[in-house]
Short mmCIF file of C-alpha atoms in Angstrom, two decimals:
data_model
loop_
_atom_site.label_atom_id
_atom_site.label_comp_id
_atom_site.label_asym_id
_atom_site.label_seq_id
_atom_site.Cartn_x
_atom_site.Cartn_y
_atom_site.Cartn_z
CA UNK A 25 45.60 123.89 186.78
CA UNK A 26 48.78 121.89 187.64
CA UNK A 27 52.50 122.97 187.31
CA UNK A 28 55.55 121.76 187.72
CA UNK A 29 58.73 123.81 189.38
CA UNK A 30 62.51 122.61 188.64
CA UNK A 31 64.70 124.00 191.82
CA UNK A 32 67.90 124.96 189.65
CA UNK A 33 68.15 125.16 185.96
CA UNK A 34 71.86 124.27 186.40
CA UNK A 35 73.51 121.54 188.52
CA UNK A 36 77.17 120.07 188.72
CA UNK A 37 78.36 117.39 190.78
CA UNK A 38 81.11 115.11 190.65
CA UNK A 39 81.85 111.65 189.45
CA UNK A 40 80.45 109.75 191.68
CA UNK A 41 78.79 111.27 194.14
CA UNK A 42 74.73 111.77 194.70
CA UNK A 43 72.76 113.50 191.95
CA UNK A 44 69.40 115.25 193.72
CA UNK A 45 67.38 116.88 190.92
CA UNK A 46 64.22 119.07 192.46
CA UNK A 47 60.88 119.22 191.56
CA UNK A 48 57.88 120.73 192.96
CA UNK A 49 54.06 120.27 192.33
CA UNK A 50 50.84 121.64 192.00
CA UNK A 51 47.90 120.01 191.08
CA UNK A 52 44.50 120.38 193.09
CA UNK A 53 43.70 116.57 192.10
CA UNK A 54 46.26 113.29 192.90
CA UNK A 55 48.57 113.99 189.84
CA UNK A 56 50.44 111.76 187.88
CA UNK A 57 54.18 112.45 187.90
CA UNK A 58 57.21 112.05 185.30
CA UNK A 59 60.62 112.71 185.06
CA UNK A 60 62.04 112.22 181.65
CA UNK A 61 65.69 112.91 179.96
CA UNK A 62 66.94 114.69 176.82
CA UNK A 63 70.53 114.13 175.13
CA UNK A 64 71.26 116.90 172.93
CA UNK A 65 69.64 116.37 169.93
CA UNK A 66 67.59 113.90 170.47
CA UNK A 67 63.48 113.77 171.66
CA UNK A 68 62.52 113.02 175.45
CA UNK A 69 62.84 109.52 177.06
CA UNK A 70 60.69 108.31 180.38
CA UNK A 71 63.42 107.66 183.40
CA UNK A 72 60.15 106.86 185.85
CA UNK A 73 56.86 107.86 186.80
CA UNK A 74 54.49 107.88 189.34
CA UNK A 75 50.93 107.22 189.23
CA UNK A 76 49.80 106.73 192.97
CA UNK A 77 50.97 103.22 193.67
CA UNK A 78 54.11 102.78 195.60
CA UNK A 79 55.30 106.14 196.98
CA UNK A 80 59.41 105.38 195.89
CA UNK A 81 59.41 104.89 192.05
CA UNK A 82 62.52 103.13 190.46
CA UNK A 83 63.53 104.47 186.92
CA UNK A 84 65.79 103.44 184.63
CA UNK A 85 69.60 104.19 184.61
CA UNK A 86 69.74 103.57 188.37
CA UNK A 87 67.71 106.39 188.88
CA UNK A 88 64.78 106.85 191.39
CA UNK A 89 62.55 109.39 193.19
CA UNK A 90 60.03 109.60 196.18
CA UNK A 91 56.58 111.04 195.91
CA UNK A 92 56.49 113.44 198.90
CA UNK A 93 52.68 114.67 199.00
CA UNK A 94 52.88 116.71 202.51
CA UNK A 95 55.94 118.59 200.82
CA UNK A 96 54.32 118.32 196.98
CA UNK A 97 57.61 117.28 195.62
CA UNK A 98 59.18 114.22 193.54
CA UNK A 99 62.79 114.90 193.89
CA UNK A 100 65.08 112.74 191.66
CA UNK A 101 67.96 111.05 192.70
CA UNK A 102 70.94 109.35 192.17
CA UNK A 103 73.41 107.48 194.17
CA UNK A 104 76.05 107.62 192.41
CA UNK A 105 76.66 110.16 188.86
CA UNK A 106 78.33 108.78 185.71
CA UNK A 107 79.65 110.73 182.95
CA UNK A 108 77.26 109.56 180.61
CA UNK A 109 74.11 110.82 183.11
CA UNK A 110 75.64 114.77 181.53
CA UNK A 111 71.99 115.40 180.21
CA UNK A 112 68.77 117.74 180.73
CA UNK A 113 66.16 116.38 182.97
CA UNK A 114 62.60 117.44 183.07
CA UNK A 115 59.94 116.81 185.90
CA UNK A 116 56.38 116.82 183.80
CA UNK A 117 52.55 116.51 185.71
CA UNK A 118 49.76 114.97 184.19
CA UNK A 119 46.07 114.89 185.30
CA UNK A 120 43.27 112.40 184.42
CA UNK A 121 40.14 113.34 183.23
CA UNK A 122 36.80 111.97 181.95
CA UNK A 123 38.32 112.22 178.22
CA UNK A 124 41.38 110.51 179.43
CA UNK A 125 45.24 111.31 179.21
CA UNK A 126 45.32 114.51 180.04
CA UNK A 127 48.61 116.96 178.21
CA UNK A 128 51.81 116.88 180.22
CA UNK A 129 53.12 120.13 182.03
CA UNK A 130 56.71 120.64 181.94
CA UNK A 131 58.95 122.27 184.71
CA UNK A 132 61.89 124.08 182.80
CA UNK A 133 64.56 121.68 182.85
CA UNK A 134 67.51 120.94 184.90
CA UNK A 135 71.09 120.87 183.26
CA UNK A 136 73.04 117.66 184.97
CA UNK A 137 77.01 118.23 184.83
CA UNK A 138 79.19 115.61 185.25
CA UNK A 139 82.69 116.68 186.74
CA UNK A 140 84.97 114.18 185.88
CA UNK B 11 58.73 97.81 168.41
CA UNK B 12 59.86 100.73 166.28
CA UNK B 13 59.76 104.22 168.15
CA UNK B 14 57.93 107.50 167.26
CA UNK B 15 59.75 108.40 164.07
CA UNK B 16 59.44 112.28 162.71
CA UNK B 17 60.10 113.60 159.56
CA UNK B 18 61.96 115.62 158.35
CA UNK B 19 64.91 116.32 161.13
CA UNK B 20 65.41 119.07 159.85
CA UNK B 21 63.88 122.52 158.19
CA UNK B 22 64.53 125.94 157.03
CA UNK B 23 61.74 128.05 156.20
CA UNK B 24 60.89 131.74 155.30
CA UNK B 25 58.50 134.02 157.13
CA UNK B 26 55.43 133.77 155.65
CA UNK B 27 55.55 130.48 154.58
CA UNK B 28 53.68 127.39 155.55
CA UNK B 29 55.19 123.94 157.06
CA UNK B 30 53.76 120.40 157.49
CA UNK B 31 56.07 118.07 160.38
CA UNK B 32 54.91 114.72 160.03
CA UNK B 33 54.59 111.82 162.94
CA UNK B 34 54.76 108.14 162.99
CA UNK B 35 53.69 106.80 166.43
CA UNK B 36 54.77 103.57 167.80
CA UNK B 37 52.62 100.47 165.94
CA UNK B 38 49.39 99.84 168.17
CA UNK B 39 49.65 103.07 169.99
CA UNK B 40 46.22 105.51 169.05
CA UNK B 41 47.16 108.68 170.63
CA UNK B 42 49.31 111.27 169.44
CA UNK B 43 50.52 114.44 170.68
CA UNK B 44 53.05 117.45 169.58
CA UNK B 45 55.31 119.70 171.83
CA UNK B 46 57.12 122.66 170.94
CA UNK B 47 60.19 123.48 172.65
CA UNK B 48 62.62 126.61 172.63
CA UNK B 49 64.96 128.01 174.93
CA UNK B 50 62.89 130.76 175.81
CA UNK B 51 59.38 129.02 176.56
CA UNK B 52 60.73 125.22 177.27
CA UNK B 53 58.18 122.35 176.40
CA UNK B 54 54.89 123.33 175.48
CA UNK B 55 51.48 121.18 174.83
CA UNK B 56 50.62 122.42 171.26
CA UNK B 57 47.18 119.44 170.91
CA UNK B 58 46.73 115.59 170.82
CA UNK B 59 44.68 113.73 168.84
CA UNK B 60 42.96 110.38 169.47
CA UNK B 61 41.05 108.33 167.21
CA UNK B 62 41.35 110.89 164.72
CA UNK B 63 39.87 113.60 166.59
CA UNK B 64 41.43 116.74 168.42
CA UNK B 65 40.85 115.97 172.30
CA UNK B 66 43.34 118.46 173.73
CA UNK B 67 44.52 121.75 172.73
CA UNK B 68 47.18 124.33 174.09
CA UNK B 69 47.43 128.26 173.90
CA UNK B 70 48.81 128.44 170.34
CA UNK B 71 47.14 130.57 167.77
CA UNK B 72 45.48 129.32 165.02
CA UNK B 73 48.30 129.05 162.77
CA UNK B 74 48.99 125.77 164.89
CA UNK B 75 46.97 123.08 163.16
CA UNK B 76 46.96 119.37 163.19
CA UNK B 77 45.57 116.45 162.20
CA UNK B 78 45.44 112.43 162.65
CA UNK B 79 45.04 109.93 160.27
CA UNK B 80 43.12 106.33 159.97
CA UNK B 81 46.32 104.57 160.89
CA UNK B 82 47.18 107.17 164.06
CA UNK B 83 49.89 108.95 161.96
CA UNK B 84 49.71 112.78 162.83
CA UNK B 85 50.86 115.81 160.83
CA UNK B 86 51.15 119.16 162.39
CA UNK B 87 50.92 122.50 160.27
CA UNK B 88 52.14 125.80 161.01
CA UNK B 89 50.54 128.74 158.08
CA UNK B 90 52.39 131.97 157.82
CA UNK B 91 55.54 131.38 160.19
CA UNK B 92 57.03 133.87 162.08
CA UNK B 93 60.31 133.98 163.58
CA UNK B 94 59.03 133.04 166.59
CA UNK B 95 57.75 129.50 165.28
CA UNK B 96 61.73 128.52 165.31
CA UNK B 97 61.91 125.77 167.80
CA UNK B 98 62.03 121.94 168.10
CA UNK B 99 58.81 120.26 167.58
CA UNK B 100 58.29 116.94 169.17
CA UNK B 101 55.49 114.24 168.88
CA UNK B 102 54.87 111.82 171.61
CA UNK B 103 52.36 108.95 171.16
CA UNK B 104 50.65 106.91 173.67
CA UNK B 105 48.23 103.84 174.11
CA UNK B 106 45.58 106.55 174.45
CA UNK B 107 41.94 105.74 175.93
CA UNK B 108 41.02 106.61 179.47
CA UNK B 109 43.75 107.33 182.15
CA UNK B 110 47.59 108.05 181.90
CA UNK B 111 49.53 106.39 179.79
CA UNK B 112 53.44 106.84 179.13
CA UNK B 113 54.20 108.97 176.10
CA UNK B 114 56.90 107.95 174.16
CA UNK B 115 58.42 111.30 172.14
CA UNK B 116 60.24 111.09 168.60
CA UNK B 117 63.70 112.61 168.19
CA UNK B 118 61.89 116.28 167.17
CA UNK B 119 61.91 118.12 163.90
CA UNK B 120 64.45 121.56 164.06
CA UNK B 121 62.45 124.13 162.36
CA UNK B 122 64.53 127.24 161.83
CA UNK B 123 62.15 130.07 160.46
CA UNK B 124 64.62 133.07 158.78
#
């Protein structure tokens, strides 16, 4: 079965600077990768995914991440944090099967903070 | 394109009671599929339907039903709630058919179960 693990359920940086949200993966077939976004209050929205093309995936919002398969990871990153990026991220997996889209697994969630 | 639209937002219920959350996916999209997410347990795959038919089911008891209409609009039911049930539910819908396809989620349903 696959997984997902979020490296730090709470992260602060400043205005500005680099935003480096962790995720690790385990799958024991080529997985397909997400990272969405959730505003309070509101459902989930995509910021990228990978599905075994290019290796560096560009998101939306300026974000992006790198499939790392010798480390299992997709970390997502940031150059540079804005205020309004204050949200909860989550790294999902997703498999393929001979039925088709598989369900997504979540990782628990990061907390971005914004420090003005 | 419209987006996945839920209703109702909101919900208060008793223990004991029943509950029906209903889903709109996006227009041309075929496959449906409900999340329930609480503090405690984070984001977790309740089922998804496609084409009317239940092709992917989570750990949830069987108080956890669902179902998909003719025109890909999904209702989820929960019988004889329980405290526990209290969460956001959210419905994501996709193109559906073979492969991975993005799922776009709705803005949830807040069930509150007293």
């Amino acid at each position: 079965a696959q997984s997902v693990t979020q490296l730090g359920s709470h992260v602060s940086v400043s205005e500005g600077a680099l935003v480096l949200l962790r995720c690790n993966y385990s799958s024991s077939v080529p997985p397909y990768l997400f990272w969405y976004v959730q505003y309070p209050n509101q459902g989930l929205q995509l910021l990228l995914k990978y599905t075994s093309a290019a290796t560096l995936v560009k998101g939306i919002n300026g974000f992006e991440a790198e499939f790392k398969k010798s480390e299992t990871s997709f970390h997502l990153t940031k150059p540079s944090a804005h205020m309004s990026d204050a949200a909860e991220y989550f790294c999902a997996v997703s498999v393929t099967s001979r039925i088709g889209n598989e369900k997504l697994t979540f990782g628990t969630g990061t907390r971005l903070t914004i420090i003005p | 394109k419209a987006g996945v639209t839920q209703t109702p937002r909101y919900l208060i219920k008793t223990r004991g009671q029943q509950v029906t959350l209903s889903c709109s996916p996006i227009s041309g999209h075929r496959s449906v599929s409900w999340y329930q997410q609480t503090p405690g347990q984070g984001l977790q795959f309740l089922f998804e339907y496609f084409s009317e038919t239940q092709r992917n089911k989570g750990n949830f008891p069987g108080r956890f039903s669902g179902r998909q209409f003719s025109n890909s609009r999904s209702e989820m039911n929960v019988s004889t709630l329980e405290l526990g049930d209290s969460a956001l539910y959210l419905c994501a819908s996709s193109l559906g058919g073979t492969g991975v396809w993005e799922q776009y989620f709705g803005p949830g349903t807040r069930l509150t179960v007293t």
